[in-house]
């Protein structure tokens, strides 16, 4: 562009210059070319974005794409499945892509060694280890115990529990976990995971309708496949824009892996926690709104235990009624703890023991293995010493299972 | 700044260019910049300070202009326009307290209208006094520089800032036990102060002639560069203000490309790296040395992409407004020595210090002829880097960070004087060897700079020492 400067007596008043321009044909052509280029950039940009976005919509939500991971390659695998409500402090976050979750776990690091006796733990937050460091969880204590199987293989436990209460969620994880060839499945559980109404709403289940659908078809799981509690994705939810949050979560999971590797931290450890409730109202007999002394066994998912045994085939499944807080506080003669009135929990225990005697799964009841002062912020969360007591009570049974 | 704020700034710049043609552009820019400093100022714990700090910015600019303005060259109508625009917009923003209980432009509800009127009358009165009574002598302007530096020191020294916060909390009848130095988050003051000092020094040196209030305010407040620079020179800025670069397809493309790069650097790279970067919060949790190095390098890259990203965004918005703002970064981490690193890192700030501190001090020491050349180099480099360190905050760690680089620059200077010529002979006809030395230089420089960031990043000396202990 050629510039010609002129002095102006109008505005501004001082001897500043104003520029006028004249354009040659070549400059006009250049400018037109630039405009065309600009237009093409915009059109092509939009077209590429639309193609990419809609192509993504054709890929199923639970595709193998989630397996693309830095874990177990550059970053050591996590010892627990990813879960975290405060990612910046926990160096961990919750996501519902099972492929990505398993790809970040240490169990996914290569094939199973021949010298390993693989124990796989599924279950709720008590087994995952809320407020416990990885080494303080039951799986951590098993690994620290240096156990060997009767055939000489070294016992190695993997924590595949996930902090929410739903037996269906555990079955879904078990289904996925079986491909890692466990030799023994330990399934600590508690009554709160049994009611039919809690099976789907837990986000991991609600966001994986496809996996649950398959379990329903393969194992006749008593879940309504058409339930509105499932979070089904529309076409738009599966486009790039619809999936942006999930993609971001998947990327963040990789990034937080660096801090996990550097610190070994995968959850927040507050200095103080609100202790689990120990005092109760005199008339608080409630359990999920059911009338006292009438635990509706038909509305509890006991069939999940048999399904687990069927799914596992020859692999032994050990069901453990996990320790719960047995309060000595006010009105504790009515309730054991925040979750359970005595009437409901006693009926549940009796029925579970009864089932355990005649089922394909082994059963151990450790409900009262840990005194109340070892519980932290929940009626099922233990402190490190409590976890050790739990492990000590479990150990003889575990040894028996290993050599079965 | 959030993504939305950045997009509003970019679109606002484009709209301004299209809506305000010719000489109206300056006034449009002034109005937009005044609005922007109130809008961008974050909420502060001390009541109404999110309104008073931007107002104080305007006041400081007005008073500084009154000091540097050539009284014989003042254009009455222009300056009245500038004052009217400033007063009108401040009052307009203050009046939003009558519309909403929350802030509409400011993060919280503005203070009582009468207080704002009194503050404006006070400022205008003080400005008039300076204009009509004080002559722009070196002594008077020097006092202005001293005043700005004093304010700068108060804001950047934790103890003084805490004490000031305490005083302000007392005035506002707020809990004084909560006073913290972070209460004084005066947005953009570091850059405002350095722009003003630049005009004052240039006025003393006779390099700044007539300047009217409107263009002076637009220069200091220019909203694309208000928060994170770059620091442009007034003389250069005025040229673009008077003769803006044309806005054609090429400029639009260049601006869009720069904006995209800036957004990518800031929101994809820097924000992702921020998740894993070394910090005062996570250093004590680290148990593996190897991963600590990864976190340190992540921080080194994060600070670069964050700052360079903001610069890209400022430059992109500047292009839309017809300005060519100076570059701030030129691939600094790919430089084979520390001197080149500092020639390419935060260039507008380092050029500022070179122009107004390093070169004058070097000339003075050379003239005095009392020190040996290496000692002069050491003194000037070290003092310049200490000042750059203190520009970020008056804390021991920033001082050590400055000293770290001052020593590094001096060491490199001596290396270049004593070893480099011999090395050059060895590598003269061996390009492979030369390349190898270049690569080694890049790695060593990057490591040196990265380790220096430990002092910059850690809030206390103890945490920095802990970091070094864990790194080695």
mmCIF file of C-alpha atoms in Angstrom, chain B residues 16 24 46 48 135 155-156 261 269 282 310 372 380 383 441 461:
data_model
loop_
_atom_site.group_PDB
_atom_site.id
_atom_site.type_symbol
_atom_site.label_atom_id
_atom_site.label_comp_id
_atom_site.label_asym_id
_atom_site.label_seq_id
_atom_site.Cartn_x
_atom_site.Cartn_y
_atom_site.Cartn_z
ATOM 1 C CA UNK B 16 -14.711 0.659 18.667
ATOM 2 C CA UNK B 24 -13.613 10.344 17.554
ATOM 3 C CA UNK B 46 -12.171 -4.118 51.672
ATOM 4 C CA UNK B 48 -15.676 -0.272 47.829
ATOM 5 C CA UNK B 135 6.276 24.169 36.993
ATOM 6 C CA UNK B 155 1.557 -2.059 47.488
ATOM 7 C CA UNK B 156 4.333 -4.561 46.828
ATOM 8 C CA UNK B 261 -2.539 -18.384 19.379
ATOM 9 C CA UNK B 269 -1.433 -24.819 27.485
ATOM 10 C CA UNK B 282 2.032 -28.944 46.688
ATOM 11 C CA UNK B 310 -1.867 -12.502 27.313
ATOM 12 C CA UNK B 372 37.031 -1.741 36.707
ATOM 13 C CA UNK B 380 24.806 -2.602 36.719
ATOM 14 C CA UNK B 383 21.240 -3.840 40.427
ATOM 15 C CA UNK B 441 23.592 -23.865 26.005
ATOM 16 C CA UNK B 461 12.406 -18.614 51.766
#
